[in-house]
Amino acid sequence: MPIVTKDMDSAFQTAGANPGLEIWCIENQRLVSVSKSSHGKFYTGSAYLVLNAVFPKIGPPHYDIHYWLGSEAKKVDSSLASEKALELDAALGSCSVQYREIQGQESQKFLSYFRPCLIPIEGVFTSKQGSLNGEYQVHLYTCKGDYVVHVKEVPFLRTTLNHEDVFILDTALKIFLFSGCNSTIQERAKALEVVQYIKENKHGGKCEVATIEDGKFVGDSDVGEFWSLFGGYAPIPRESPPIQESEAPPIKLFWINLQGKLCETGTNALSKEMLETDKCYMLDCDSEIFVWMGRQTLLTERRTAIRAIEDFVRNEGRSIKTHLTFLSEGLESTIFRSYFTNWPRTVELRLYEEGKEKVAAILKHQGYEVKELPEEDNEPSIDCSGTIKVWRVDGDELSLLSVTELTKLYSGDCYIVQYTFPGNGRDETLFYAWVGSKSVMEDKTAVVSHISTMADSIRTNPVMAQIHEGKEPAQFFSILHRLIIFKGGNSSGYRNFIEEKSMVDETYNENLVALFRVQGTSPDNMQAIQVDQVSASLNSSYCYILQNEGSIYTWIGSLSSARDHNLLDRLVELLNTKWLPVSVREGNEPDVFWDALGGKAEYPKGKEIQGFTDDPHLFALKIIKGKACLIDGSVSHADFLEFQPRRRLQGILLLQSETVHVKEIYNYTQDDLITEDVLLLDCQREIYVWVGLHSAVKSKQEALNLGQKFLEMDVLAEGLSLDIPIYIVTEGYEPPFFTCFFSWNHSKENIVGNSFERKLAILKGKAKSVEGHARTPLKATSRDSTPNGHRSFSAFSNGRGRSSSPLPSSAGDRLVSSSTPLTKKLFESSPANDSAEKPMPQLESPATELSSSNESASFTQKDRNVDGENLPIHPYERLRVVSANPVTSIDLTRREIYLSNEEFREKFGMPKSAFSKLPRWKQNKLKMSLDLF
């Protein structure tokens, strides 16, 4: 609860009690609360204070304080805003992060509170606003940003326009969107959201909207009207290339003394030990400055530090783009910590327990009787009664496990689990690559290769996940119901490894000593995990099964629950129905029990506490070809590799010949899943790589590599394991356990076109869905494909050369794992490639065919007909993705084959035969440029 002090401003007495935004403005040197109806209306002559309170499901509340300074705000108001931000932090128990926001240079996090945009208003805030009448003023704005938009009013002059940016011209009767020829599709799409905002808020939804493309002005009345407002058309001059900025200066740490003097204490090689809890420090990172305030510093010291920093920025002539962030000890951000070597990477349980106590106190204050906070809800979000198939990986070979063996895994092996379940109007498929903790590199590499090929071959674009033993998601256990994990392995790679290393084979043997830890939540979700047969493996929070020659013991930990005891009996029977166990409670073990474990030894006896999980974070991964460029105008790739291996400030990943720019998206929504991008949702215990259909990533293997590289570079919150599950999700095929992180609207899933075309169609009420036809799945690399674009599979390891790909089906058509349904061969083997291909398993379709045999035959004929012979001919305008009169009953993934030879040559600049010889990615790129993909 907020801390009320004697001298605290009365405006803060209830601050932070509820989640969401609270805004105050400084009027006549006092704070005035801003009503919710006025949120987002910031006046250029005023200074504001913004508090964002977030109450996560588990853990203490999060507070972010921003003080926003208008470009025309008085210096006295600006100074008062910074002091009030510090006072508000004190009222919240000094547990917030503070930011200084300058008009026009606001942080991404701040702008995300005011979606779709924040448009500053000229003038000064007054709590007694009157109505404004008179002639409608014409405004010209620039819009920059892919996820949150910086909107800036610029002079209404023709010379203001350029080829790089997107502009909005707001007039009394019509809103014009002008897109520079070098602007991105995403920028244009976000600008359309601003257009919608202006239309609804300034025109009452009653005005026309026109889109103007840079360089296209012939025969369009909207274009003529747009240029007439500027006095007529004139070419926009080409700008000279930007001057490359010099290398950023070294990072410096300063101690701020009681007189406000900055004393340098170190550069670059910084450690946490340099930060003393009774002092304030400034970390100068050039484009961003952090102020760190120790927990034992006084409010007066913090005020002195803030004044000193603001004077420093002003006197040093720093750019207005310089961001100031104020951090209290214990609340350091990931970016701040990255500048220090060996910063502790684990969350102190003490802090977590303090957070739990605060949350419990709040609940009690609200009248709830709280004994203990509820455990986190791990209920699966999908139907867990579907069909399971499991293959064991042995290098290039895959072996399908029998029904009785598919829930018995070995730590020295890798497995592929295929799970089919009823989804949103169709059966869905989920692939898991399970990597044993003792498996060899050969099998680890092979399992990823196999599962990527299997997932890419299925037209319904299944979700693919890589999981590691010991880090399995709760959903995996719910799907398998009952799981036993044995030590050792059966693959030839594992056996060769232990033989070469002269290691003892630990593979489970029912005649030898074995110890199993029991875990789970119910009889439909329980596991027995074999651990080292030593006393140190015990834990008072669990129950165990000890197998010793002819004797079986069940050990009950003193902190285990009645639910654990119930699972213990069931798992004993699952391991061996003939066992008659001897029950032993902790503290009453016979000597023979300890003898079997090699003697009594110390083991954990405290309650096992799982640290709280922060709310998910969404990151955009922008893929840039090549390495010779600057990111954010400061750090070059060479510098990054050589000097800054752990730096997350610039958010750079290097992938061979590509660079990935990482940007966090704050307060994300479904609309942030942009079809041209790849996004990564960090849930700490698992991550999701979401791949847009128009992104540069064209295979699940490539997407998985991105996720793995993301973890390796430690971009996510520190302390994250490299073995957490990685899910690959394709646009249009999002499973429920992904969409649950969003306020999901299924009607937005399948709108035709790129992000700009989709937003424009929605804005004009002409959105068209592609429901009813298969969307283009992620394709594997070209070496895995036959000349006609179909994947080629060689014979399976059991000698049966079968392969298939499931089609969508009704929820009722589901398999039983012991059945052998009829399968449809969608891909024919290519003899020329058989020797180069790895053996693939039989992928049996979980669905009945939706189309008739005649339709299937017709479809096959179309696929084989490269030149489009014997096909109906349609004009280009009717074949486009966005067409006023679209053609129906065609293969929507190959619109180009219905063009006449003459029109095809005119549009593509080549005959159909030459086009068919191009790589698939190049074909798709050409089709996208012509709106045929």
XYZ file of C-alpha atoms in Angstrom, residues 234-624:
391
model
C 6.547 19.803 -57.634
C 9.144 17.002 -57.375
C 10.456 16.253 -53.905
C 14.258 16.630 -53.895
C 16.438 13.666 -53.011
C 18.180 14.087 -49.693
C 21.916 13.562 -49.333
C 22.890 10.371 -47.475
C 23.127 10.821 -43.708
C 26.545 11.422 -42.215
C 27.726 8.460 -40.195
C 28.028 9.377 -36.546
C 31.296 8.960 -34.711
C 31.876 6.114 -32.316
C 30.222 6.512 -28.943
C 32.480 7.647 -26.066
C 33.335 5.163 -23.301
C 30.789 4.467 -20.580
C 31.542 6.289 -17.331
C 30.351 5.899 -13.752
C 30.166 8.946 -11.466
C 29.508 9.243 -7.734
C 27.280 12.218 -6.855
C 28.326 13.783 -3.544
C 26.101 15.740 -1.142
C 26.986 19.025 -2.861
C 25.876 17.686 -6.254
C 29.405 17.324 -7.644
C 30.105 14.457 -10.053
C 33.176 12.388 -9.161
C 34.284 9.830 -11.770
C 34.822 6.360 -10.301
C 35.348 4.090 -13.319
C 34.954 3.442 -17.043
C 33.837 0.336 -18.977
C 35.111 -2.334 -16.536
C 32.369 -1.846 -13.953
C 31.199 -4.156 -11.167
C 28.255 -4.058 -8.809
C 30.620 -3.720 -5.850
C 31.315 -0.125 -6.953
C 27.739 0.854 -6.015
C 27.448 1.679 -2.297
C 23.999 1.565 -0.766
C 24.262 4.999 0.898
C 25.246 6.910 -2.258
C 23.830 8.017 -5.601
C 25.580 7.361 -8.921
C 25.294 8.412 -12.551
C 26.027 5.943 -15.341
C 26.737 7.956 -18.502
C 25.967 5.870 -21.624
C 25.918 8.875 -23.966
C 22.455 8.425 -25.514
C 21.024 7.287 -22.180
C 21.896 8.277 -18.613
C 21.001 6.197 -15.570
C 20.832 7.537 -12.013
C 21.207 4.810 -9.375
C 20.036 5.622 -5.853
C 21.021 3.385 -2.935
C 18.355 2.223 -0.510
C 19.979 4.051 2.386
C 20.099 7.439 0.657
C 17.859 10.226 1.975
C 15.199 12.032 -0.008
C 17.279 15.239 0.108
C 20.267 13.373 -1.371
C 18.118 12.064 -4.188
C 16.816 15.541 -4.959
C 20.372 16.860 -5.060
C 21.373 14.033 -7.420
C 18.501 14.721 -9.823
C 19.278 18.460 -9.963
C 22.943 17.682 -10.557
C 22.126 15.329 -13.457
C 19.767 17.787 -15.133
C 22.410 20.529 -14.822
C 24.990 18.125 -16.256
C 22.839 17.341 -19.306
C 22.129 21.024 -19.875
C 25.701 22.285 -19.347
C 27.315 19.517 -21.391
C 25.118 20.404 -24.349
C 23.732 16.878 -24.602
C 21.177 16.102 -27.282
C 17.514 16.366 -26.378
C 17.367 12.697 -27.428
C 19.282 11.761 -24.245
C 17.006 9.744 -21.977
C 17.207 9.944 -18.181
C 16.206 6.901 -16.113
C 16.197 6.876 -12.305
C 16.586 3.525 -10.543
C 16.434 2.528 -6.890
C 18.682 -0.197 -5.509
C 17.097 -3.598 -6.090
C 15.027 -2.418 -9.068
C 17.771 -2.245 -11.680
C 16.670 -2.833 -15.252
C 18.171 -5.480 -17.501
C 19.872 -2.831 -19.633
C 21.452 -1.155 -16.604
C 22.733 -4.462 -15.209
C 24.285 -5.369 -18.550
C 26.941 -2.659 -18.126
C 28.324 -4.383 -15.012
C 30.325 -7.591 -14.983
C 29.184 -10.542 -12.887
C 25.943 -8.943 -11.720
C 24.019 -11.541 -9.651
C 21.625 -13.319 -12.012
C 19.157 -14.831 -9.544
C 16.194 -13.236 -7.812
C 16.583 -13.194 -4.048
C 13.819 -15.241 -2.468
C 13.725 -12.702 0.351
C 12.521 -10.024 -2.058
C 9.932 -12.425 -3.452
C 8.658 -13.257 0.009
C 8.457 -9.531 0.834
C 6.399 -9.042 -2.312
C 4.052 -11.874 -1.326
C 3.568 -10.329 2.115
C 2.736 -6.921 0.583
C 0.179 -8.456 -1.777
C -1.350 -10.433 1.089
C -1.554 -7.232 3.173
C -3.405 -5.470 0.354
C -5.892 -8.348 0.047
C -6.503 -8.347 3.803
C -6.992 -4.582 3.747
C -9.695 -5.105 1.108
C -11.530 -7.515 3.409
C -10.245 -10.893 2.203
C -9.149 -13.580 4.652
C -5.729 -14.619 3.381
C -3.927 -17.659 4.791
C -1.575 -18.309 1.906
C -1.466 -16.951 -1.614
C -2.818 -19.415 -4.202
C -0.384 -21.292 -6.392
C -0.030 -20.242 -10.002
C -2.684 -21.696 -12.281
C -1.106 -24.222 -14.629
C -4.277 -25.597 -16.165
C -3.639 -26.489 -19.830
C -5.390 -24.287 -22.394
C -5.857 -27.088 -24.959
C -7.702 -30.393 -25.064
C -5.325 -32.966 -23.576
C -7.293 -36.033 -24.718
C -5.945 -36.068 -28.265
C -3.690 -38.494 -30.133
C -0.003 -39.033 -29.304
C 2.821 -40.519 -31.352
C 6.437 -40.669 -30.229
C 9.601 -41.390 -32.226
C 13.045 -42.063 -30.749
C 15.902 -40.402 -32.624
C 18.978 -42.451 -33.458
C 21.042 -40.219 -35.735
C 19.443 -40.412 -39.178
C 17.025 -43.107 -38.047
C 13.634 -42.660 -36.366
C 11.827 -45.433 -34.499
C 8.114 -45.186 -33.743
C 7.440 -46.287 -30.153
C 4.631 -48.671 -29.305
C 1.626 -47.513 -27.284
C 3.010 -49.112 -24.109
C 6.418 -47.436 -24.489
C 5.574 -43.929 -25.666
C 5.495 -42.486 -22.116
C 8.843 -43.983 -21.098
C 11.749 -41.742 -22.063
C 15.496 -42.041 -21.430
C 17.812 -39.170 -20.452
C 20.434 -40.285 -22.958
C 18.046 -40.124 -25.934
C 16.091 -37.543 -27.925
C 12.470 -37.946 -28.969
C 9.867 -36.381 -31.251
C 6.325 -36.185 -29.858
C 3.461 -35.528 -32.282
C 0.228 -34.510 -30.582
C -3.044 -33.997 -32.488
C -5.973 -32.318 -30.759
C -9.249 -30.569 -31.688
C -8.715 -26.845 -32.162
C -10.685 -23.861 -33.426
C -12.854 -25.575 -36.023
C -10.121 -27.971 -37.140
C -7.678 -30.495 -35.767
C -4.348 -28.981 -34.702
C -0.922 -30.627 -34.534
C 1.803 -29.882 -32.019
C 5.359 -31.225 -32.328
C 7.774 -31.456 -29.396
C 11.491 -32.191 -29.755
C 12.424 -33.573 -26.315
C 16.167 -33.402 -25.651
C 17.487 -35.686 -22.909
C 19.938 -34.162 -20.436
C 22.573 -36.826 -21.216
C 21.964 -37.115 -24.971
C 24.874 -36.712 -27.387
C 25.343 -33.813 -29.783
C 24.707 -36.032 -32.799
C 21.181 -36.814 -31.590
C 20.520 -33.225 -30.438
C 21.300 -31.955 -33.919
C 19.357 -34.747 -35.601
C 16.167 -34.267 -33.571
C 15.954 -30.590 -34.580
C 16.542 -31.453 -38.230
C 13.927 -34.224 -38.203
C 11.232 -32.258 -36.409
C 11.737 -29.177 -38.604
C 11.286 -31.263 -41.743
C 8.246 -33.034 -40.315
C 6.579 -29.785 -39.218
C 7.356 -27.965 -42.483
C 5.842 -30.787 -44.498
C 2.407 -30.451 -42.932
C 0.102 -28.005 -44.697
C -1.749 -27.018 -41.507
C 1.398 -25.313 -40.191
C 1.708 -27.070 -36.797
C 3.324 -25.508 -33.762
C 6.847 -26.804 -33.146
C 8.641 -26.711 -29.797
C 12.084 -27.664 -28.559
C 12.151 -28.690 -24.897
C 14.876 -29.992 -22.605
C 14.692 -32.560 -19.850
C 14.108 -30.852 -16.529
C 12.624 -27.730 -18.175
C 9.485 -29.236 -19.683
C 6.393 -26.991 -19.781
C 3.427 -28.048 -17.645
C 1.415 -28.583 -20.820
C 3.813 -31.325 -21.980
C 3.146 -33.318 -18.817
C -0.615 -32.783 -19.168
C -0.517 -34.143 -22.717
C 1.410 -37.307 -21.796
C -0.627 -37.839 -18.582
C 1.816 -40.377 -17.093
C 5.535 -40.100 -17.770
C 8.553 -42.038 -16.559
C 12.048 -40.753 -17.314
C 14.802 -43.330 -16.937
C 18.529 -42.765 -16.764
C 20.732 -43.976 -19.625
C 19.834 -44.350 -23.274
C 19.247 -46.683 -26.215
C 20.556 -44.727 -29.220
C 23.721 -45.937 -30.903
C 25.248 -42.464 -30.497
C 24.792 -42.551 -26.727
C 26.134 -46.085 -26.405
C 29.154 -45.311 -28.567
C 29.876 -42.232 -26.462
C 29.924 -44.031 -23.099
C 32.002 -46.822 -24.638
C 34.583 -44.397 -26.030
C 34.762 -42.533 -22.700
C 34.870 -45.802 -20.713
C 31.889 -44.630 -18.686
C 29.561 -46.793 -16.621
C 26.288 -47.484 -18.414
C 23.560 -46.043 -16.152
C 20.673 -47.261 -18.294
C 17.812 -48.366 -16.059
C 17.784 -52.006 -15.012
C 15.002 -53.365 -12.816
C 17.519 -55.610 -11.057
C 19.726 -52.726 -9.888
C 19.285 -49.932 -7.350
C 17.205 -47.046 -8.701
C 15.677 -43.933 -7.106
C 12.680 -42.076 -8.579
C 11.341 -38.652 -7.601
C 7.547 -38.409 -7.769
C 5.863 -35.220 -8.987
C 2.629 -34.075 -10.609
C -0.733 -32.516 -9.963
C -3.255 -35.329 -10.513
C -3.570 -38.940 -11.732
C -3.775 -37.481 -15.258
C -0.565 -35.522 -14.768
C 2.109 -37.416 -12.865
C 5.759 -38.223 -13.400
C 8.449 -40.491 -11.970
C 11.952 -39.124 -12.652
C 14.958 -41.342 -12.020
C 17.670 -39.468 -10.093
C 21.076 -40.404 -8.728
C 20.684 -43.168 -6.131
C 22.325 -41.156 -3.308
C 20.927 -39.510 -0.180
C 21.661 -36.011 -1.512
C 18.981 -36.541 -4.188
C 16.218 -36.539 -1.565
C 14.165 -33.433 -0.770
C 11.603 -32.997 2.001
C 9.173 -31.415 -0.453
C 8.792 -34.629 -2.516
C 8.025 -38.334 -2.303
C 10.384 -41.002 -3.722
C 10.428 -44.617 -4.849
C 13.559 -46.619 -4.015
C 14.165 -49.861 -5.887
C 16.783 -52.107 -4.237
C 17.118 -55.627 -5.598
C 13.968 -57.368 -4.328
C 12.852 -54.585 -1.967
C 10.778 -51.492 -2.840
C 10.476 -48.472 -0.532
C 8.234 -45.428 -0.849
C 9.744 -42.449 1.000
C 7.378 -39.673 2.098
C 8.941 -36.251 2.616
C 7.806 -34.309 5.674
C 6.741 -31.307 3.549
C 4.923 -33.335 0.877
C 1.129 -33.152 0.513
C -1.684 -35.706 0.522
C -1.865 -35.272 -3.253
C 1.765 -36.380 -3.522
C 1.013 -39.480 -1.441
C -1.820 -40.458 -3.762
C 0.412 -40.108 -6.830
C 3.110 -42.146 -5.105
C 0.933 -45.262 -4.923
C -0.226 -44.903 -8.522
C 3.306 -44.508 -9.897
C 4.557 -47.558 -8.011
C 1.924 -49.615 -9.805
C 2.807 -47.956 -13.117
C 6.486 -48.864 -12.744
C 5.763 -52.460 -11.815
C 2.378 -53.966 -10.992
C 4.031 -56.766 -8.991
C 5.839 -54.498 -6.509
C 4.723 -54.500 -2.866
C 6.368 -51.372 -1.439
C 7.307 -50.632 2.161
C 6.178 -47.138 3.165
C 8.805 -45.042 4.980
C 8.242 -41.560 6.422
C 11.064 -39.050 6.606
C 12.903 -39.416 9.898
C 11.944 -43.082 10.412
C 14.075 -44.754 7.734
C 15.594 -48.200 8.464
C 19.348 -48.693 8.028
C 18.826 -50.821 4.938
C 17.229 -47.785 3.246
C 20.319 -45.636 3.798
C 22.618 -48.492 2.872
C 20.959 -48.739 -0.540
C 21.739 -45.033 -1.073
C 25.382 -45.398 -0.075
C 24.893 -44.067 3.435
C 23.003 -41.241 5.082
C 23.959 -37.712 4.002
C 22.613 -34.146 4.064
C 19.800 -33.240 1.686
C 17.451 -30.204 1.276
C 14.873 -30.072 4.075
C 13.352 -26.615 3.549
C 10.202 -25.837 1.603
C 11.054 -25.601 -2.084
C 9.967 -22.156 -3.296
C 9.596 -21.303 -6.950
C 10.449 -17.664 -7.686
C 7.679 -15.549 -9.139
C 7.287 -15.275 -12.906
C 7.121 -11.777 -14.329
C 4.469 -10.861 -16.877
C 5.394 -11.799 -20.474
C 7.435 -9.417 -22.617
C 7.148 -9.088 -26.402
C 10.155 -8.370 -28.629
C 10.303 -7.541 -32.330
C 13.178 -9.129 -34.261
C 14.115 -7.027 -37.298
C 16.323 -9.005 -39.673
C 18.875 -6.938 -41.601
